[in-house]
XYZ file of C-alpha atoms in Angstrom:
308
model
C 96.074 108.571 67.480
C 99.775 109.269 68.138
C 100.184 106.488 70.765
C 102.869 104.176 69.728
C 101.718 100.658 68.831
C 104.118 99.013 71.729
C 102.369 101.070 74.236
C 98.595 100.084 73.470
C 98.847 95.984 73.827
C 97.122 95.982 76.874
C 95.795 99.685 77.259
C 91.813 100.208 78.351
C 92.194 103.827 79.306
C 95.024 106.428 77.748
C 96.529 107.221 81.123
C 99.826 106.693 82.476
C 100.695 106.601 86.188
C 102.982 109.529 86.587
C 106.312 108.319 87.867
C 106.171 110.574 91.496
C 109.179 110.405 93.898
C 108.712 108.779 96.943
C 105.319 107.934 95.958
C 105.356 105.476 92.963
C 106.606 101.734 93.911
C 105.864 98.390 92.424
C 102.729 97.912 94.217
C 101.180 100.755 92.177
C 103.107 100.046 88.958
C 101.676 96.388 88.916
C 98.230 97.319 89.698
C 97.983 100.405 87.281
C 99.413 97.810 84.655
C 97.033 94.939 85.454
C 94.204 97.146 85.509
C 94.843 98.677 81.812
C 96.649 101.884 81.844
C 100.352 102.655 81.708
C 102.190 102.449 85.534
C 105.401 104.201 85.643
C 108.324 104.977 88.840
C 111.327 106.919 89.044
C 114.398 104.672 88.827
C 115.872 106.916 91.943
C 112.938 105.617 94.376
C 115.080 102.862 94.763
C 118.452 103.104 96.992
C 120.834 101.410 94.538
C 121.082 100.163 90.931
C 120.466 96.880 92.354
C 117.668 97.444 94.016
C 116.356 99.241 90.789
C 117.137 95.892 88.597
C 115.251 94.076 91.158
C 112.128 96.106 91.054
C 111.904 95.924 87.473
C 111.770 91.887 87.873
C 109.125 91.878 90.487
C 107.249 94.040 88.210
C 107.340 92.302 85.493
C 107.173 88.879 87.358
C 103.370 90.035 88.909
C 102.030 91.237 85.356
C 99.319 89.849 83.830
C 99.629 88.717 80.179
C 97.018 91.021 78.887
C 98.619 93.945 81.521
C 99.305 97.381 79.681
C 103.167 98.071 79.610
C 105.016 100.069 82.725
C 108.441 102.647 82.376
C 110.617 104.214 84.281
C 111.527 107.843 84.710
C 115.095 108.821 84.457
C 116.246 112.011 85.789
C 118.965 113.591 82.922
C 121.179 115.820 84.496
C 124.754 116.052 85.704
C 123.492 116.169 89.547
C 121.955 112.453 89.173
C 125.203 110.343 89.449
C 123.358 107.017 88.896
C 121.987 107.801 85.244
C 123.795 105.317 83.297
C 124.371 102.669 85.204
C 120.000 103.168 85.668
C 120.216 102.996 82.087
C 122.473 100.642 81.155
C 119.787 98.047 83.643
C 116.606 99.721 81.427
C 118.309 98.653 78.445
C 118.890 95.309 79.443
C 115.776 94.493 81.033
C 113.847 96.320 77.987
C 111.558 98.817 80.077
C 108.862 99.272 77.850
C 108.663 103.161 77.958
C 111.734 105.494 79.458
C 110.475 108.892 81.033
C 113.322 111.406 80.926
C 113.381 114.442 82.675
C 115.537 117.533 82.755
C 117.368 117.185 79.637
C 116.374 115.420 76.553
C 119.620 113.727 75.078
C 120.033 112.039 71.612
C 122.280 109.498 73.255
C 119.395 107.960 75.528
C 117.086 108.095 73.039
C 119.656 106.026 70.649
C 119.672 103.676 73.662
C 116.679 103.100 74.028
C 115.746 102.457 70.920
C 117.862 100.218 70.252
C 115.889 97.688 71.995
C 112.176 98.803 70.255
C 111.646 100.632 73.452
C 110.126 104.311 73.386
C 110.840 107.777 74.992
C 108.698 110.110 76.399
C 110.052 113.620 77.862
C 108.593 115.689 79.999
C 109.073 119.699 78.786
C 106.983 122.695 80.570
C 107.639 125.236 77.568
C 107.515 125.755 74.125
C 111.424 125.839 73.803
C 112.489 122.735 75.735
C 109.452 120.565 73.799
C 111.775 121.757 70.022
C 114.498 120.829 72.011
C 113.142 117.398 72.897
C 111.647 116.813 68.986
C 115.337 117.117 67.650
C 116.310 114.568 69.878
C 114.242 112.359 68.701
C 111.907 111.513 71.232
C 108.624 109.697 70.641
C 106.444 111.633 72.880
C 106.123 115.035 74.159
C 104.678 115.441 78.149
C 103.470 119.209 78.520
C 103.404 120.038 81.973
C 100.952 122.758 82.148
C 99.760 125.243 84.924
C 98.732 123.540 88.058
C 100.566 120.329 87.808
C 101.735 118.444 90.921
C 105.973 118.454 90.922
C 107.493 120.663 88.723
C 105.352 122.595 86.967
C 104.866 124.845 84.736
C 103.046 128.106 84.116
C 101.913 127.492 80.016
C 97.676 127.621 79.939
C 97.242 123.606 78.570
C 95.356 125.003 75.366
C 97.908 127.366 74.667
C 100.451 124.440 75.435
C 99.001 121.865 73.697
C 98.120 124.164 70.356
C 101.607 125.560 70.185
C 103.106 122.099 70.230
C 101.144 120.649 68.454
C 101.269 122.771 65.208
C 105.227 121.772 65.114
C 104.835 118.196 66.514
C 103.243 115.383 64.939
C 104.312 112.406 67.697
C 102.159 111.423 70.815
C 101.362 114.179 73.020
C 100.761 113.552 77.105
C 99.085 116.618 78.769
C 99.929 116.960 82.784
C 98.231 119.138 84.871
C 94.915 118.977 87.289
C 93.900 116.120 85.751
C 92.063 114.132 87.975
C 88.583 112.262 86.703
C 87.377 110.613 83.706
C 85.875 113.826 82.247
C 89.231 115.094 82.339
C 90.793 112.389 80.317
C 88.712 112.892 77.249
C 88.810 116.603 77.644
C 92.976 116.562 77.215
C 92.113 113.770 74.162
C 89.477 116.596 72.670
C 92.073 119.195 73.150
C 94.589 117.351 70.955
C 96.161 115.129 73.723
C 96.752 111.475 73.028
C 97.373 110.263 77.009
C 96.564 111.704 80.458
C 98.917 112.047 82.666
C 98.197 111.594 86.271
C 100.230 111.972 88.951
C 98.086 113.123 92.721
C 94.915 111.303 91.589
C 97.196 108.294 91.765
C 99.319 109.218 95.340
C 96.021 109.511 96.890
C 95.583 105.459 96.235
C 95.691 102.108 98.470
C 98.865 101.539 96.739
C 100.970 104.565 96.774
C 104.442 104.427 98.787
C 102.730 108.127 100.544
C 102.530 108.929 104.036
C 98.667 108.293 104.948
C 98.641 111.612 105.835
C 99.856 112.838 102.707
C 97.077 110.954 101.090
C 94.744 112.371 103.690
C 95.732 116.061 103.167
C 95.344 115.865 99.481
C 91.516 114.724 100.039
C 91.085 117.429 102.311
C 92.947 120.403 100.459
C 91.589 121.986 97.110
C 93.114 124.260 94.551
C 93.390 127.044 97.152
C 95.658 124.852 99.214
C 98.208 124.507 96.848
C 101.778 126.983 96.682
C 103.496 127.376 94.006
C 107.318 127.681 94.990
C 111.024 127.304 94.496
C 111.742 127.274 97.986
C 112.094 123.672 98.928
C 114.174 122.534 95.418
C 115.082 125.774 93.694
C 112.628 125.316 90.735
C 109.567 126.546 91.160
C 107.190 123.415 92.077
C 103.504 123.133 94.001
C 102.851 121.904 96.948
C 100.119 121.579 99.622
C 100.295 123.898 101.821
C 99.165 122.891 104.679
C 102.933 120.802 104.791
C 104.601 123.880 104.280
C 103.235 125.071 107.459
C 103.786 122.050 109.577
C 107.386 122.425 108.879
C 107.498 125.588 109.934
C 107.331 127.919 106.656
C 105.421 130.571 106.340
C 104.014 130.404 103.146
C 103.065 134.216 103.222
C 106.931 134.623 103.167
C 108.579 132.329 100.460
C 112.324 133.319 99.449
C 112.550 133.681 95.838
C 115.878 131.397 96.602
C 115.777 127.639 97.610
C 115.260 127.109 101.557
C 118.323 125.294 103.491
C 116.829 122.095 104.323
C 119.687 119.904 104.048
C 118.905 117.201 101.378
C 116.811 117.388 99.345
C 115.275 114.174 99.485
C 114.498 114.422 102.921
C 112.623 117.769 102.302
C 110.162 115.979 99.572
C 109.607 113.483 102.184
C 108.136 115.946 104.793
C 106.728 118.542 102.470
C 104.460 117.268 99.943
C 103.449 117.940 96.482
C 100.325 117.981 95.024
C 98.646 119.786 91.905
C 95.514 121.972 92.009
C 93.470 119.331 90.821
C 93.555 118.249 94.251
C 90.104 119.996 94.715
C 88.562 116.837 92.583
C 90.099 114.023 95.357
C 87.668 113.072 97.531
C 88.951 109.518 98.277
C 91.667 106.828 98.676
C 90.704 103.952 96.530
C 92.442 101.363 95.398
C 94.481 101.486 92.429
C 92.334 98.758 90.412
C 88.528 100.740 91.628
C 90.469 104.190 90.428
C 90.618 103.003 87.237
C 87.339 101.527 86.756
C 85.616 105.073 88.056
C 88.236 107.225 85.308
C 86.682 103.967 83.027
C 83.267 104.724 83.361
C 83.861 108.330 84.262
C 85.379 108.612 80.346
C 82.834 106.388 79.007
C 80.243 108.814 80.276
C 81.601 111.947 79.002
C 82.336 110.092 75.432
C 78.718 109.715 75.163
C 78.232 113.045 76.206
C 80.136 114.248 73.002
C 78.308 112.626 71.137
C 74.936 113.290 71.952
C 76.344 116.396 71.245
C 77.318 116.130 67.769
C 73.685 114.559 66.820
């Protein structure tokens, strides 16, 4: 396996707890963490810097000492303002493992590792993951077709093939996964962690709207739209919260909609991924993990049967 040795102290299950905006807060981290697989939150899901500093000391504060490690997802871009002084509080506190998103930069990377911590990127074609491997990055996520957020439109064999013939560092598959099965089908495909993100808002712990968590148990793969309407890259969402805010999701622009900021259009129209279809409860964070447990234990022995 590809996984880095700093990330498995502590690891029961290769998952990580995508890092979803407006959904992922300490009370998830910690329990994700404590309950052995990898809980991560966007830095901007805090207000301020401060506020970011102080959620990384709660979380670390409420670990247990046999707890998998957390990270943080840092949004690389020009429009996020806060980036390095984010960073500069990662580096000092140590996060574990940095999540960067929309640009994969040699100088956070160097930053990071400075400290023995790792980077993981998150890339939705074949272009952007070479992109990411000459910066140095330690792990690839491949956002395939049917993700929750930002997705992208790359079939996860094809995806994880193509990447993997050129890459030879730890690869995270995104996209519909949502059960135990599904974890050891990405590591049979050439995967070396699952990446979940609405399995996990659908949770006792999630920072979601209860009826966000609600809709995603009652919506299924046909309930999901696929559009750049409410951020200007093409995302999916459920929806049934397109509707009750008024769009007709028969008649989606091709541009983004004018819904003032953006963050306030995330909050009222929510994303999900087609694996919705598989969510049929709200659990709590720590039972969640010990179904995908036994749920991947089961389909292990599965394979093998198979093989003898």
């Amino acid at each position: 396996m590809a996984i880095p040795a700093s990330l498995q102290s502590g690891l029961k299950l290769p998952v990580i707890s995508a890092p979803m905006f407006l959904v992922s807060g300490p009370d998830l981290v910690v329990e994700a963490c404590n309950s052995g697989i990898i809980g991560t939150f966007p830095s901007l899901n805090q207000r301020t810097t401060e506020g970011y500093r102080d959620w990384l000391r709660e979380i670390k504060s409420r670990l247990k000492p046999d707890a998998a490690a957390y990270g943080v997802n840092h949004i690389v871009h020009p429009t996020n303002p806060r980036l390095m002084a984010d960073l500069e509080v990662s580096v000092a506190e140590e996060v574990p493992l940095i999540i960067t998103s929309l640009g994969a930069v040699r100088d956070v990377v160097d930053a990071v590792h400075g400290y023995g911590g790792k980077v993981f990127h998150d890339i939705a074609n074949v272009r952007h993951a070479r992109k990411a491997a000459e910066a140095g990055v330690d792990g690839l996520i491949l956002v395939a077709n049917g993700a929750g957020g930002h997705a992208g439109v790359v079939n996860p064999f094809a995806l994880v093939n193509e990447v993997r013939s050129f890459y030879d560092g730890c690869i995270i598959l995104s996209g519909c996964l949502s059960t135990g099965q599904d974890v050891a089908a990405a590591l049979m495909m050439g995967a070396d962690f699952a990446y979940m993100g609405t399995r996990f808002i659908a949770t006792g712990e999630s920072l979601a709207d209860p009826a966000y968590k609600q809709m995603i148990v009652n919506s299924g793969s046909a309930d999901i739209t696929y559009t750049p309407a409410v951020s200007g890259i093409p995302a999916n969402f459920l929806t049934p919260s397109l509707v009750d805010n008024g769009i007709d999701p028969k008649a989606l622009p091709e541009h983004k909609l004018d819904m003032g900021e953006e963050a306030k259009a995330w909050k009222t129209i929510w994303s999900a991924g087609q694996g919705s279809g598989a969510i049929t409860d709200i659990p709590n964070t720590a039972r969640l993990v010990a179904q995908l447990s036994e749920e991947f234990s089961q389909a292990c022995d599965k394979f093998d049967k198979l093989r003898h």
